[in-house]
Short mmCIF file of C-alpha atoms in Angstrom, two decimals:
data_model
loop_
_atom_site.label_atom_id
_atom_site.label_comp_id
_atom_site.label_asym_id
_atom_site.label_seq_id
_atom_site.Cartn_x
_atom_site.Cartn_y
_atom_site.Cartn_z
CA UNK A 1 0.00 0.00 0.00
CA UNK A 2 1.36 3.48 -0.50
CA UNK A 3 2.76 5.10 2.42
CA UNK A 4 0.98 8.22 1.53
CA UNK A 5 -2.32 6.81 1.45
CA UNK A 6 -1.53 4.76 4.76
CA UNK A 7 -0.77 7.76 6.59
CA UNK A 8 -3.86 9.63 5.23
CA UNK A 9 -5.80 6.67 6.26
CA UNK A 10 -4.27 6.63 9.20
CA UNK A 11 -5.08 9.52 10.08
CA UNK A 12 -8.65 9.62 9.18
CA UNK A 13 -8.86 6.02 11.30
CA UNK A 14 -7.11 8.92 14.42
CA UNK A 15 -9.47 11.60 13.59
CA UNK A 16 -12.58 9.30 13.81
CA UNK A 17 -11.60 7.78 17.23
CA UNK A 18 -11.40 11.05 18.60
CA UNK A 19 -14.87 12.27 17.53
CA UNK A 20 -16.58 8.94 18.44
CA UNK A 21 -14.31 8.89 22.04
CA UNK A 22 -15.81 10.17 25.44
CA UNK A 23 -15.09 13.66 24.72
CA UNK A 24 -18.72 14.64 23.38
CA UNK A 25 -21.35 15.67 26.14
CA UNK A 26 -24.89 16.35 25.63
CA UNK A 27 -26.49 19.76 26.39
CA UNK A 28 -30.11 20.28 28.55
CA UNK A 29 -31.43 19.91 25.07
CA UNK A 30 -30.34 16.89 23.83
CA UNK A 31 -27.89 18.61 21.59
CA UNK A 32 -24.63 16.90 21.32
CA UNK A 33 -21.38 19.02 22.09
CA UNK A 34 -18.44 18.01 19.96
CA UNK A 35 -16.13 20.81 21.20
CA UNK A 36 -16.86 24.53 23.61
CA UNK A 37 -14.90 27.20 22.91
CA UNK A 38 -11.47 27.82 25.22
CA UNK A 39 -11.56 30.04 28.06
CA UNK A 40 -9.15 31.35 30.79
CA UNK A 41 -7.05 29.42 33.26
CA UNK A 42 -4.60 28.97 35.95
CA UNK A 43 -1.05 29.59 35.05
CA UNK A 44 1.95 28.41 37.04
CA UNK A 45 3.61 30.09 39.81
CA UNK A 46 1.19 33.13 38.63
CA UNK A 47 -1.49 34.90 40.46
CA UNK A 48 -3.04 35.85 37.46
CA UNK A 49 -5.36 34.02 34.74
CA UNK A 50 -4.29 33.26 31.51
CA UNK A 51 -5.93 36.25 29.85
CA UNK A 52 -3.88 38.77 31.83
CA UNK A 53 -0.52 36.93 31.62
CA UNK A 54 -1.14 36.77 27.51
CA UNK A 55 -1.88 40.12 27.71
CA UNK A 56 1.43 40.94 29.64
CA UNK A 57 3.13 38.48 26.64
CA UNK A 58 1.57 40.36 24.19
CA UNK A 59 3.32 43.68 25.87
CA UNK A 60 6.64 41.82 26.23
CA UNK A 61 6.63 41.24 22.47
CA UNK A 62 4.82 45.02 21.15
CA UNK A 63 6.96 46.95 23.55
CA UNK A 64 9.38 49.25 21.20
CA UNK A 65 12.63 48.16 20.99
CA UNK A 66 16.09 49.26 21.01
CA UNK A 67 15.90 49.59 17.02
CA UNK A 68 13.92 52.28 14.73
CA UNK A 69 10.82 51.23 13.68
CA UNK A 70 10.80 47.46 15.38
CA UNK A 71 9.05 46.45 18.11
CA UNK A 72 10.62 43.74 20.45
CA UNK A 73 9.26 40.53 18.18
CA UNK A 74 10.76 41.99 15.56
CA UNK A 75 14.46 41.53 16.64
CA UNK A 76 13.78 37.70 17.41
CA UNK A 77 14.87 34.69 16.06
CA UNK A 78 12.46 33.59 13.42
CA UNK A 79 12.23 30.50 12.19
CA UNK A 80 14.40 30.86 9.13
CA UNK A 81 17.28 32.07 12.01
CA UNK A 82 16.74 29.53 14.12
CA UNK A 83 16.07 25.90 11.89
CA UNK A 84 19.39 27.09 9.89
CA UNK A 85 22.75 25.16 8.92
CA UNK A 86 25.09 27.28 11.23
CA UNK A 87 22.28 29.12 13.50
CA UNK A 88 22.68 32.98 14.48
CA UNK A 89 21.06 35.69 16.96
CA UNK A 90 19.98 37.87 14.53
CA UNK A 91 21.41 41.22 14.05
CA UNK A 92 18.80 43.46 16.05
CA UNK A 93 18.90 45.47 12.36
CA UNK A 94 18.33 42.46 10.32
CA UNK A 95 15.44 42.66 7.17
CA UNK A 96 12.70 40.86 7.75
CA UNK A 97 12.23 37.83 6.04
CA UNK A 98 8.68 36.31 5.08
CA UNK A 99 7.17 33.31 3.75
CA UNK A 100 3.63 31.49 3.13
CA UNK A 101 1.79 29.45 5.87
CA UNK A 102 3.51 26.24 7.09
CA UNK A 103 0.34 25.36 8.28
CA UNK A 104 -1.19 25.52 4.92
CA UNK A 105 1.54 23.81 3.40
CA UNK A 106 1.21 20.67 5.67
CA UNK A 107 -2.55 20.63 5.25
CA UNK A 108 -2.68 21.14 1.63
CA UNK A 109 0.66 20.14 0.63
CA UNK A 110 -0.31 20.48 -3.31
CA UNK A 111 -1.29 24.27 -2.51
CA UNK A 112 0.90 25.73 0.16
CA UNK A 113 3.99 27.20 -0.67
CA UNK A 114 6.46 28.39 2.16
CA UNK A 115 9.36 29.50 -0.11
CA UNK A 116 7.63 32.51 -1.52
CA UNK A 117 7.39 35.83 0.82
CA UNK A 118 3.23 35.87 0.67
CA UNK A 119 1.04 33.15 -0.76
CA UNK A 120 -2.04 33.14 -1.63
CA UNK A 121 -4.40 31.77 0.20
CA UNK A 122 -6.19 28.60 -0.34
CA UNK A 123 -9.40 29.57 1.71
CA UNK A 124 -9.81 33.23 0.87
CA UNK A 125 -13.48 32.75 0.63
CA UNK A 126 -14.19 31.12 4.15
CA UNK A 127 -12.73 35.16 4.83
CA UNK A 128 -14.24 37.33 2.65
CA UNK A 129 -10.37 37.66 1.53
CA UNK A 130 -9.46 38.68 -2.40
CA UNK A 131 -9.10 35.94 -4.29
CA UNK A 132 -5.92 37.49 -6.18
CA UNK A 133 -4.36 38.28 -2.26
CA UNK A 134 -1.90 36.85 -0.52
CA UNK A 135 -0.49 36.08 3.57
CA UNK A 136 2.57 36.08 4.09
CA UNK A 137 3.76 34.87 7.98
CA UNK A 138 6.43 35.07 9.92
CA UNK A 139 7.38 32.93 13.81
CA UNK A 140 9.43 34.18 16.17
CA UNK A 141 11.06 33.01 19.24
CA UNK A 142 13.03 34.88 22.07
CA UNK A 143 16.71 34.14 23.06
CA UNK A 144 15.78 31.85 26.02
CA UNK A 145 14.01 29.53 23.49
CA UNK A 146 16.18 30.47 21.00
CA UNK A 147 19.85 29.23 23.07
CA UNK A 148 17.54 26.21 24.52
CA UNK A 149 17.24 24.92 20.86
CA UNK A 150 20.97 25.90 19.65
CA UNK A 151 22.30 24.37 22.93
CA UNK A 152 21.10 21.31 22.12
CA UNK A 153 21.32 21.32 18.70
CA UNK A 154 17.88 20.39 18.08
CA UNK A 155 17.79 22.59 14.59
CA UNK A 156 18.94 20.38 12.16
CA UNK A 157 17.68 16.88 11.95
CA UNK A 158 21.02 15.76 12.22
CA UNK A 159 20.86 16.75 15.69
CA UNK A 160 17.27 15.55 16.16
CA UNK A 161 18.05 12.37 15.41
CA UNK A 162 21.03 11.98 18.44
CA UNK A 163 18.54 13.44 20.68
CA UNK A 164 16.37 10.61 19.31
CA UNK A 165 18.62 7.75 20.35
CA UNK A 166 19.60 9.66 24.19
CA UNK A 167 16.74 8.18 25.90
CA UNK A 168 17.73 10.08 29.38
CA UNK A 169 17.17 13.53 26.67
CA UNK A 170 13.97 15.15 26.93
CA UNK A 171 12.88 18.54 25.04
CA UNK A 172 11.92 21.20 27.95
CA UNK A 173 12.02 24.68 27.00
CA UNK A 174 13.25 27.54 29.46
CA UNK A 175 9.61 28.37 31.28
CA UNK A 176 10.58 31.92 29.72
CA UNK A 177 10.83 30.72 26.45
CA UNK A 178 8.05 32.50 24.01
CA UNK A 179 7.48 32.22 20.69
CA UNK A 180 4.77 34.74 18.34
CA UNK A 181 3.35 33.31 15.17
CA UNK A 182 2.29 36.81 13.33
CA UNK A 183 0.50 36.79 9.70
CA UNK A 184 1.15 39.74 7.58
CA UNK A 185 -1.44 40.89 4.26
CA UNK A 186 -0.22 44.05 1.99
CA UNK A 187 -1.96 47.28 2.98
CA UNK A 188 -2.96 47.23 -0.91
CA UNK A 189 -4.61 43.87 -0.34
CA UNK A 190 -6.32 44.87 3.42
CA UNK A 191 -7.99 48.06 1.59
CA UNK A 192 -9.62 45.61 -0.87
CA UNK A 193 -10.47 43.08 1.74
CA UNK A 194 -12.37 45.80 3.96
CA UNK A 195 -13.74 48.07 1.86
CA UNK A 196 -14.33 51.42 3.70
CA UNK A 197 -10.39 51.47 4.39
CA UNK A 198 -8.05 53.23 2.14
CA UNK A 199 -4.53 52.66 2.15
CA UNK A 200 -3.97 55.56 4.31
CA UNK A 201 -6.44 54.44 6.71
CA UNK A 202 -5.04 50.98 6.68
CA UNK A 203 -1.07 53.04 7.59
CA UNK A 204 -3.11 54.64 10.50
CA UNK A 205 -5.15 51.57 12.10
CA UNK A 206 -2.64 48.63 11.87
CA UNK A 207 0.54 48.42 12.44
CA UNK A 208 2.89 47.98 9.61
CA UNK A 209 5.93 47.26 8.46
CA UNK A 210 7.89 47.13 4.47
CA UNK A 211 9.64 43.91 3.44
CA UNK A 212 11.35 44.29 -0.04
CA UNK A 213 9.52 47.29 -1.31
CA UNK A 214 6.26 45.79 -0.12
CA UNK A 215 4.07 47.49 2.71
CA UNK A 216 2.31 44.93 5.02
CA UNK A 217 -0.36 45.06 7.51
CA UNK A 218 -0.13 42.85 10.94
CA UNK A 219 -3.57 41.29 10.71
CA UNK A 220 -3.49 38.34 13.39
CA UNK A 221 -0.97 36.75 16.08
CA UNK A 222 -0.79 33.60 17.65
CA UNK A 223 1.87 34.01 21.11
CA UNK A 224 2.58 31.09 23.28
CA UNK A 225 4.64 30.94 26.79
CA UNK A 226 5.97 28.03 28.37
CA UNK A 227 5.03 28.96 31.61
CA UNK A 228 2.92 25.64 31.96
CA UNK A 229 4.13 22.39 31.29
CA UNK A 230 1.49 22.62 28.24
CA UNK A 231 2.19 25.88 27.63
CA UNK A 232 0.01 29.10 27.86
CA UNK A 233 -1.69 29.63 24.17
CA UNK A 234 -3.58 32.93 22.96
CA UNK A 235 -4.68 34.49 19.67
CA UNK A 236 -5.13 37.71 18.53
CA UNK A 237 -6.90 39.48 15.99
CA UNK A 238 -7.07 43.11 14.59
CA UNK A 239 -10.59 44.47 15.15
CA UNK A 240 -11.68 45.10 12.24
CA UNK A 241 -11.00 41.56 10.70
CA UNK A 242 -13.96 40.35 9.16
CA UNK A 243 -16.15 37.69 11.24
CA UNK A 244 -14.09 37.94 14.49
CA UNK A 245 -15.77 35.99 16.69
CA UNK A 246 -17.54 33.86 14.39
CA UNK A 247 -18.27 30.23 15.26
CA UNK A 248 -16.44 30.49 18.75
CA UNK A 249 -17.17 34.01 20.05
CA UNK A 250 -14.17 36.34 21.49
CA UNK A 251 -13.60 35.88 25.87
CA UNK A 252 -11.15 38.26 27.20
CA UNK A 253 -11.56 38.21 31.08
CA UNK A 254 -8.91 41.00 31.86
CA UNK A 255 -8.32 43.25 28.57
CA UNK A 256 -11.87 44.04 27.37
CA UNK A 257 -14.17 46.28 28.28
CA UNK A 258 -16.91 43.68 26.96
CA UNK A 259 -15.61 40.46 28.36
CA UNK A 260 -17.91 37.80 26.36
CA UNK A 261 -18.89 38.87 22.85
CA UNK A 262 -21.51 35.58 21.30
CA UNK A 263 -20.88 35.01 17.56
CA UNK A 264 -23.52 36.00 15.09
CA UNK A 265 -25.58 33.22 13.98
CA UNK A 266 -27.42 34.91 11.38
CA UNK A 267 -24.87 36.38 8.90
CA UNK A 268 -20.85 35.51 8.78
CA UNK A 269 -17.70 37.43 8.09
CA UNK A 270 -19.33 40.89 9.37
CA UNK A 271 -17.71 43.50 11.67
CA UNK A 272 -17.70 43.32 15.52
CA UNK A 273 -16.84 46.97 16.10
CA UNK A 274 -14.59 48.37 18.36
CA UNK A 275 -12.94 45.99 21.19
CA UNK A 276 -12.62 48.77 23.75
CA UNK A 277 -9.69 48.28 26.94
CA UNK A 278 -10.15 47.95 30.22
CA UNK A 279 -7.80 50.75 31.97
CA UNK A 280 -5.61 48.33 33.70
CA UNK A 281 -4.67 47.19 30.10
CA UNK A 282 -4.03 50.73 28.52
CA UNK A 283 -2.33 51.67 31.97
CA UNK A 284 0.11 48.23 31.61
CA UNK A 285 0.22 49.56 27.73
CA UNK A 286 1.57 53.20 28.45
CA UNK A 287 3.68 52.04 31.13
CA UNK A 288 5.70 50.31 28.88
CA UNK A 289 5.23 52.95 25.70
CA UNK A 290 3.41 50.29 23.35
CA UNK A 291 2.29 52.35 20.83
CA UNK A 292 -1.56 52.99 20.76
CA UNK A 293 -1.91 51.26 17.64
CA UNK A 294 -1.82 47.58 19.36
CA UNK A 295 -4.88 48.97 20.95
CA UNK A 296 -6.59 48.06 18.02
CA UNK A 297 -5.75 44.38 18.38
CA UNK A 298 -8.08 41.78 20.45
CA UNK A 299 -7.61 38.83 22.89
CA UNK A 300 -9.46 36.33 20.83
CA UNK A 301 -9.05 33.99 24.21
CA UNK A 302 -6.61 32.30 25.99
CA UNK A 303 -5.89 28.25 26.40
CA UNK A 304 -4.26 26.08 28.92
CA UNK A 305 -6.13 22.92 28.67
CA UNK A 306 -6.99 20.06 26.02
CA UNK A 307 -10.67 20.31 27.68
CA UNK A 308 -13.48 20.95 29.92
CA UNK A 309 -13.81 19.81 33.33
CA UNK A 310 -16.39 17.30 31.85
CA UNK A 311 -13.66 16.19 28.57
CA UNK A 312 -15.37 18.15 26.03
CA UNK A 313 -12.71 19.51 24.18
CA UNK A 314 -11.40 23.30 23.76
CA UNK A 315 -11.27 24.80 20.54
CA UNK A 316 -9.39 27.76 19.90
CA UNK A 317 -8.87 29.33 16.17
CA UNK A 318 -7.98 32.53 14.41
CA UNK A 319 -9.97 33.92 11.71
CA UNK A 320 -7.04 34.38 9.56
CA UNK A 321 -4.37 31.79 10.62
CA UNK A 322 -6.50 28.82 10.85
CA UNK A 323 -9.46 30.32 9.25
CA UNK A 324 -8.18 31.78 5.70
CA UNK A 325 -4.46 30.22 5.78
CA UNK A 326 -5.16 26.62 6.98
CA UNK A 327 -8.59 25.48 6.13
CA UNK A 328 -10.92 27.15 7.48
CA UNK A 329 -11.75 25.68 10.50
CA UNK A 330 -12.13 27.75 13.47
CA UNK A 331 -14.63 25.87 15.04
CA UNK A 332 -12.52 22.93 15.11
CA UNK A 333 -9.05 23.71 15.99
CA UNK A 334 -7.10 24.27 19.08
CA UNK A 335 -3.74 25.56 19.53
CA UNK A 336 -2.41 23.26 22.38
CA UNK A 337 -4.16 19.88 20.45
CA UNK A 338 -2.70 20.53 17.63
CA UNK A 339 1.11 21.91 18.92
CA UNK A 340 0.70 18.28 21.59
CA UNK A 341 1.65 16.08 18.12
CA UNK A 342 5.02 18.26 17.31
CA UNK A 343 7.47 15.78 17.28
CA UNK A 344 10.57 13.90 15.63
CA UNK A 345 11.11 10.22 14.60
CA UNK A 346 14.24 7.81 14.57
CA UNK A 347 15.13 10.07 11.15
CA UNK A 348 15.17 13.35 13.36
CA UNK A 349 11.74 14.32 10.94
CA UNK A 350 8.17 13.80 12.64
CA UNK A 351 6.53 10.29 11.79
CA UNK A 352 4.05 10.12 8.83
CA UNK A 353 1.28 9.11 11.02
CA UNK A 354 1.85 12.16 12.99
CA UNK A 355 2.02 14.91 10.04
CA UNK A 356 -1.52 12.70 8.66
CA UNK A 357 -3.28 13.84 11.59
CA UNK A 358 -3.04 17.72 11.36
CA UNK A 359 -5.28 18.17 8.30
CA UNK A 360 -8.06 16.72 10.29
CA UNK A 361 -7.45 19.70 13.11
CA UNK A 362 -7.09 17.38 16.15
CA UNK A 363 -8.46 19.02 18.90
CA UNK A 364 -9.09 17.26 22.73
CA UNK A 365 -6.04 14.80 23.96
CA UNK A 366 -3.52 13.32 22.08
CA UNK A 367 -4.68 10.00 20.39
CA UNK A 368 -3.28 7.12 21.68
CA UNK A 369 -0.35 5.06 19.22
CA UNK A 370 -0.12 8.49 17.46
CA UNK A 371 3.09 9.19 19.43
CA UNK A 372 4.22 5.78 20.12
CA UNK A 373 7.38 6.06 17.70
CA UNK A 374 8.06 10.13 18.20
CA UNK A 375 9.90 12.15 20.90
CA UNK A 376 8.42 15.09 21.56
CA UNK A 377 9.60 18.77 20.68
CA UNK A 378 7.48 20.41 23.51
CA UNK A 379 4.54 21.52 21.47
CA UNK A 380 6.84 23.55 19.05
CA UNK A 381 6.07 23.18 15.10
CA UNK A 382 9.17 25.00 14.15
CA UNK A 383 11.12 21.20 13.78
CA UNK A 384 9.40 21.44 10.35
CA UNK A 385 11.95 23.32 9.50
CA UNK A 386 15.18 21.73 10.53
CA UNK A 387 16.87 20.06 7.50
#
């Protein structure tokens, strides 16, 4: 049988267990729950929920930065930095580099394209986004995370593969290890996407930045801290992205002024308005000169578990990375489901019947016999990229 087709199937096999395991529950009305929609939660060593410490991330990573222009994410390591032959700490000056959706491209292998500075979607329509547009993306990960992976030369696969065979070797990131997973659409492209916004308003509301002539609009950012042993996961999306809190709603306990906003049931990809601060978040904001511009930005929600008290699972998607770059599933994804299967193989790459199950956006616990053969990399995806 073809190893492709015995992963897929694989997969599929995975992806059916989980939806016919004990993680449904029935609702008062005899409706059956397949998934409920994340929510705060405890976070290690912290007095605070996990809305408020993502918030604080989310300052950490906006705050300016020592160089014109950037803000602190921005001087990172990305990716492309990091998974390289002979690894560097980028110069805090260093361009910007881009590239499509490596979630895309492991979902829809014959469509992604990661070696291309923005791709074009292949869900534009679940978005409202143009057709003719494209996303470009960018992760980034600070220097604890950054030295952790270096140190241990778990970049190449190479070195994945001698971590493989130490079976007294385990992957634990520094606790202050945080990554940001950003996706970037030309102002050009965000003026056609929403209408009533020229170019110049598109400069004003959304921050911005130029990569090779191009001018590029921050639309949506995933952050993750490894505070918990599962580590703390929140998503965030500009306000004026189009169906917000469809299909899951938006919960933000600590930075809204609105905590709970319910998704529309009657129409999809319309505007939510506004997501006005609390002051304790514009007071954390100007104490640490974020510009006013990341006020515009919203705390889709926060995750720190696989599920409910009663094991139905969390989901926990953003309108543009999993929505219009992976496919177009917000409903049914979760951050800390899917990041649980990142993981490496005897070869130093991640097993076939692990890569089969993210098109089917696992979401709840881990399958069992899904990691049997894999080490894993701590919930980080950026392995993809070691060579």
């Amino acid at each position: 049988m073809d190893k492709r087709y015995g992963a897929w199937a694989f997969g599929l096999t995975a992806w059916l267990a989980m939806l016919i395991s004990p993680l449904a529950a029935k609702a008062d009305d005899g409706t059956i729950v397949v998934a409920v929609p994340a929510k705060a939660g405890s976070v290690d060593g912290r007095q605070e929920n996990s809305d408020q410490f993502m918030w604080q991330q989310f300052i950490t990573a906006t705050t300016p930065s020592s160089v014109k222009g950037k803000v602190e994410f921005e001087t990172w390591a990305s990716d492309l930095d990091t998974f390289a032959a002979d690894p560097k700490w980028p110069a805090a000056d260093a361009p910007k580099r881009l590239h499509g959706s490596m979630l895309e491209n492991i979902k829809n292998p014959h469509l992604g394209a990661i070696d291309v500075p923005c791709a074009t979607p292949g869900n534009a329509g679940v978005g409202g986004f143009p057709s003719t547009g494209c996303i470009a993306e960018e992760t980034r990960r600070n220097r604890p995370q950054f030295d952790y992976i270096v140190q241990n030369k778990l970049y190449s696969r190479a070195g994945l593969k001698q971590a493989f065979q130490d079976p007294a070797f385990t992957v634990a990131m520094p606790l202050s290890s945080l990554a940001v997973k950003v996706d970037w659409v030309p102002v050009a492209t965000v003026s056609q996407w929403i209408p009533y916004e020229t170019v110049e308003r598109v400069r004003q509301d959304y921050y911005t930045t130029t990569v090779n002539s191009v001018e590029y609009a921050l639309v949506s950012m995933h952050l993750s801290s490894r505070q918990n042993p599962n580590w703390v996961w929140a998503t965030f999306e500009h306000y004026l992205t189009p169906g917000r809190c469809d299909f899951i709603g938006c919960s933000d306990t600590f930075g809204a002024a609105k905590a709970v906003v319910a998704p529309q049931r009657n129409t999809v990809n319309s505007q939510y308005g506004y997501c006005d601060k609390t002051a304790a978040l514009v007071n954390m904001m100007n104490a640490r000169q974020v510009a006013p511009v990341w006020r515009n930005y919203c705390l889709k929600s926060s995750e720190v578990d696989y599920a409910a008290a009663d094991g139905t699972p969390y989901v926990l998607g953003n309108s543009v990375i999993e929505g219009i770059t992976g496919n177009g599933t917000v409903a049914a994804s979760s951050c800390i489901a899917c990041h649980a299967y990142a993981s490496f193989g005897r070869d130093g790459s991640p097993e076939s019947s692990v890569t089969a199950m993210l098109p089917f956006n696992p979401i709840g616990k881990p399958v069992p016999g899904v990691l049997a053969q894999s080490r894993l990399y701590d919930f980080m995806w950026g392995l993809l990229f070691a060579k």
